[in-house]
Amino acid sequence: MCVGLPMTIIETDGVSALCERRSERRLVSVLLLDRPPVGAQVLVFIDSAIRLLGAEEAGQIDNAVDGLAAACNGEDFDHLFADLINREPELPEHLRPV
């Protein structure tokens, strides 16, 4: 299974960027983005930054990944999905009927 992870750009030359997530650094392509700045959070999938992320969305993705790890280890994970507790599931806007 492949999962996109949020990473922060710490330096870039416009073609590639050195990104960091939790003390892991990785060189990724930024060719799919329009000149993302240093400090930007990006979603990295198979060593390519595929889109910019806001801080809230990056945090939700981090929580989801941590929640999956906790569930696999038999640990409590409900607190990591606080945005989903006590609400009905919703389709993404682009999948909703017109």
PDB file of C-alpha atoms in Angstrom:
ATOM      1  CA  MET A   1       0.000   0.000   0.000  1.00  0.00           C
ATOM      2  CA  CYS A   2       1.263   3.477  -0.854  1.00  0.00           C
ATOM      3  CA  VAL A   3       0.328   6.458   1.278  1.00  0.00           C
ATOM      4  CA  GLY A   4       1.026  10.135   0.662  1.00  0.00           C
ATOM      5  CA  LEU A   5       2.658  11.851   3.615  1.00  0.00           C
ATOM      6  CA  PRO A   6       2.834  15.535   4.521  1.00  0.00           C
ATOM      7  CA  MET A   7       6.355  16.935   4.448  1.00  0.00           C
ATOM      8  CA  THR A   8       7.812  20.423   4.827  1.00  0.00           C
ATOM      9  CA  ILE A   9      10.097  21.897   2.186  1.00  0.00           C
ATOM     10  CA  ILE A  10      13.367  22.991   3.776  1.00  0.00           C
ATOM     11  CA  GLU A  11      15.203  23.889   0.568  1.00  0.00           C
ATOM     12  CA  THR A  12      14.398  23.810  -3.123  1.00  0.00           C
ATOM     13  CA  ASP A  13      15.869  24.615  -6.509  1.00  0.00           C
ATOM     14  CA  GLY A  14      12.484  24.635  -8.272  1.00  0.00           C
ATOM     15  CA  VAL A  15      12.949  21.134  -9.688  1.00  0.00           C
ATOM     16  CA  SER A  16      13.514  19.156  -6.519  1.00  0.00           C
ATOM     17  CA  ALA A  17      13.188  19.916  -2.844  1.00  0.00           C
ATOM     18  CA  LEU A  18      14.696  18.610   0.338  1.00  0.00           C
ATOM     19  CA  CYS A  19      11.693  17.861   2.522  1.00  0.00           C
ATOM     20  CA  GLU A  20      11.416  16.820   6.143  1.00  0.00           C
ATOM     21  CA  ARG A  21       8.881  14.928   8.218  1.00  0.00           C
ATOM     22  CA  ARG A  22       9.591  13.923  11.810  1.00  0.00           C
ATOM     23  CA  SER A  23      13.376  14.050  11.401  1.00  0.00           C
ATOM     24  CA  GLU A  24      13.299  12.073   8.130  1.00  0.00           C
ATOM     25  CA  ARG A  25      14.646  14.014   5.164  1.00  0.00           C
ATOM     26  CA  ARG A  26      13.954  13.097   1.572  1.00  0.00           C
ATOM     27  CA  LEU A  27      14.752  14.633  -1.801  1.00  0.00           C
ATOM     28  CA  VAL A  28      11.525  14.864  -3.804  1.00  0.00           C
ATOM     29  CA  SER A  29      10.470  16.189  -7.184  1.00  0.00           C
ATOM     30  CA  VAL A  30       8.413  19.400  -7.154  1.00  0.00           C
ATOM     31  CA  LEU A  31       7.816  19.488 -10.905  1.00  0.00           C
ATOM     32  CA  LEU A  32       4.057  18.960 -10.432  1.00  0.00           C
ATOM     33  CA  LEU A  33       3.784  22.171  -8.383  1.00  0.00           C
ATOM     34  CA  ASP A  34       4.167  25.817  -9.314  1.00  0.00           C
ATOM     35  CA  ARG A  35       7.328  26.844  -7.417  1.00  0.00           C
ATOM     36  CA  PRO A  36       6.427  25.894  -3.863  1.00  0.00           C
ATOM     37  CA  PRO A  37       8.315  28.016  -1.328  1.00  0.00           C
ATOM     38  CA  VAL A  38      10.589  26.912   1.480  1.00  0.00           C
ATOM     39  CA  GLY A  39       8.414  26.211   4.515  1.00  0.00           C
ATOM     40  CA  ALA A  40       5.455  24.988   2.461  1.00  0.00           C
ATOM     41  CA  GLN A  41       3.824  21.732   3.458  1.00  0.00           C
ATOM     42  CA  VAL A  42       3.343  19.335   0.568  1.00  0.00           C
ATOM     43  CA  LEU A  43       1.780  15.921   0.107  1.00  0.00           C
ATOM     44  CA  VAL A  44       4.566  13.550  -0.989  1.00  0.00           C
ATOM     45  CA  PHE A  45       3.703  10.371  -2.835  1.00  0.00           C
ATOM     46  CA  ILE A  46       6.440   8.107  -4.240  1.00  0.00           C
ATOM     47  CA  ASP A  47       9.086  10.863  -3.952  1.00  0.00           C
ATOM     48  CA  SER A  48       6.992  13.485  -5.762  1.00  0.00           C
ATOM     49  CA  ALA A  49       5.244  16.442  -4.160  1.00  0.00           C
ATOM     50  CA  ILE A  50       1.762  16.216  -5.646  1.00  0.00           C
ATOM     51  CA  ARG A  51       0.039  19.187  -4.000  1.00  0.00           C
ATOM     52  CA  LEU A  52       0.321  21.886  -1.373  1.00  0.00           C
ATOM     53  CA  LEU A  53      -1.285  21.294   2.020  1.00  0.00           C
ATOM     54  CA  GLY A  54      -2.632  23.635   4.640  1.00  0.00           C
ATOM     55  CA  ALA A  55      -1.516  23.114   8.225  1.00  0.00           C
ATOM     56  CA  GLU A  56      -4.889  21.676   9.296  1.00  0.00           C
ATOM     57  CA  GLU A  57      -5.015  19.117   6.486  1.00  0.00           C
ATOM     58  CA  ALA A  58      -1.385  18.114   7.053  1.00  0.00           C
ATOM     59  CA  GLY A  59      -2.201  17.541  10.736  1.00  0.00           C
ATOM     60  CA  GLN A  60      -5.240  15.427   9.869  1.00  0.00           C
ATOM     61  CA  ILE A  61      -3.145  13.240   7.555  1.00  0.00           C
ATOM     62  CA  ASP A  62      -0.468  12.841  10.235  1.00  0.00           C
ATOM     63  CA  ASN A  63      -3.158  11.895  12.770  1.00  0.00           C
ATOM     64  CA  ALA A  64      -4.678   9.348  10.368  1.00  0.00           C
ATOM     65  CA  VAL A  65      -1.292   7.692   9.775  1.00  0.00           C
ATOM     66  CA  ASP A  66      -0.609   7.654  13.521  1.00  0.00           C
ATOM     67  CA  GLY A  67      -4.116   6.267  14.114  1.00  0.00           C
ATOM     68  CA  LEU A  68      -3.565   3.412  11.697  1.00  0.00           C
ATOM     69  CA  ALA A  69      -0.271   2.550  13.394  1.00  0.00           C
ATOM     70  CA  ALA A  70      -1.931   2.660  16.811  1.00  0.00           C
ATOM     71  CA  ALA A  71      -4.792   0.416  15.625  1.00  0.00           C
ATOM     72  CA  CYS A  72      -2.308  -2.102  14.221  1.00  0.00           C
ATOM     73  CA  ASN A  73      -0.521  -2.136  17.588  1.00  0.00           C
ATOM     74  CA  GLY A  74      -3.737  -2.586  19.577  1.00  0.00           C
ATOM     75  CA  GLU A  75      -3.490   0.914  21.061  1.00  0.00           C
ATOM     76  CA  ASP A  76      -6.182   3.561  21.543  1.00  0.00           C
ATOM     77  CA  PHE A  77      -6.662   5.645  18.408  1.00  0.00           C
ATOM     78  CA  ASP A  78     -10.054   7.395  18.704  1.00  0.00           C
ATOM     79  CA  HIS A  79      -8.447  10.696  19.735  1.00  0.00           C
ATOM     80  CA  LEU A  80      -6.509  10.756  16.446  1.00  0.00           C
ATOM     81  CA  PHE A  81      -9.754  10.786  14.429  1.00  0.00           C
ATOM     82  CA  ALA A  82     -11.507  13.522  16.416  1.00  0.00           C
ATOM     83  CA  ASP A  83     -12.719  15.176  13.200  1.00  0.00           C
ATOM     84  CA  LEU A  84     -14.688  11.996  12.339  1.00  0.00           C
ATOM     85  CA  ILE A  85     -16.202  11.147  15.724  1.00  0.00           C
ATOM     86  CA  ASN A  86     -19.954  11.762  16.155  1.00  0.00           C
ATOM     87  CA  ARG A  87     -20.716  12.691  12.559  1.00  0.00           C
ATOM     88  CA  GLU A  88     -22.000  10.950   9.486  1.00  0.00           C
ATOM     89  CA  PRO A  89     -19.511  10.156   6.725  1.00  0.00           C
ATOM     90  CA  GLU A  90     -19.539  12.674   3.867  1.00  0.00           C
ATOM     91  CA  LEU A  91     -18.637  12.275   0.229  1.00  0.00           C
ATOM     92  CA  PRO A  92     -15.949  14.598  -1.090  1.00  0.00           C
ATOM     93  CA  GLU A  93     -17.507  17.569  -2.860  1.00  0.00           C
ATOM     94  CA  HIS A  94     -16.508  16.341  -6.321  1.00  0.00           C
ATOM     95  CA  LEU A  95     -18.436  13.070  -5.761  1.00  0.00           C
ATOM     96  CA  ARG A  96     -21.659  14.637  -4.469  1.00  0.00           C
ATOM     97  CA  PRO A  97     -24.732  14.697  -6.718  1.00  0.00           C
ATOM     98  CA  VAL A  98     -25.303  17.971  -8.505  1.00  0.00           C
TER      99      VAL A  98
END
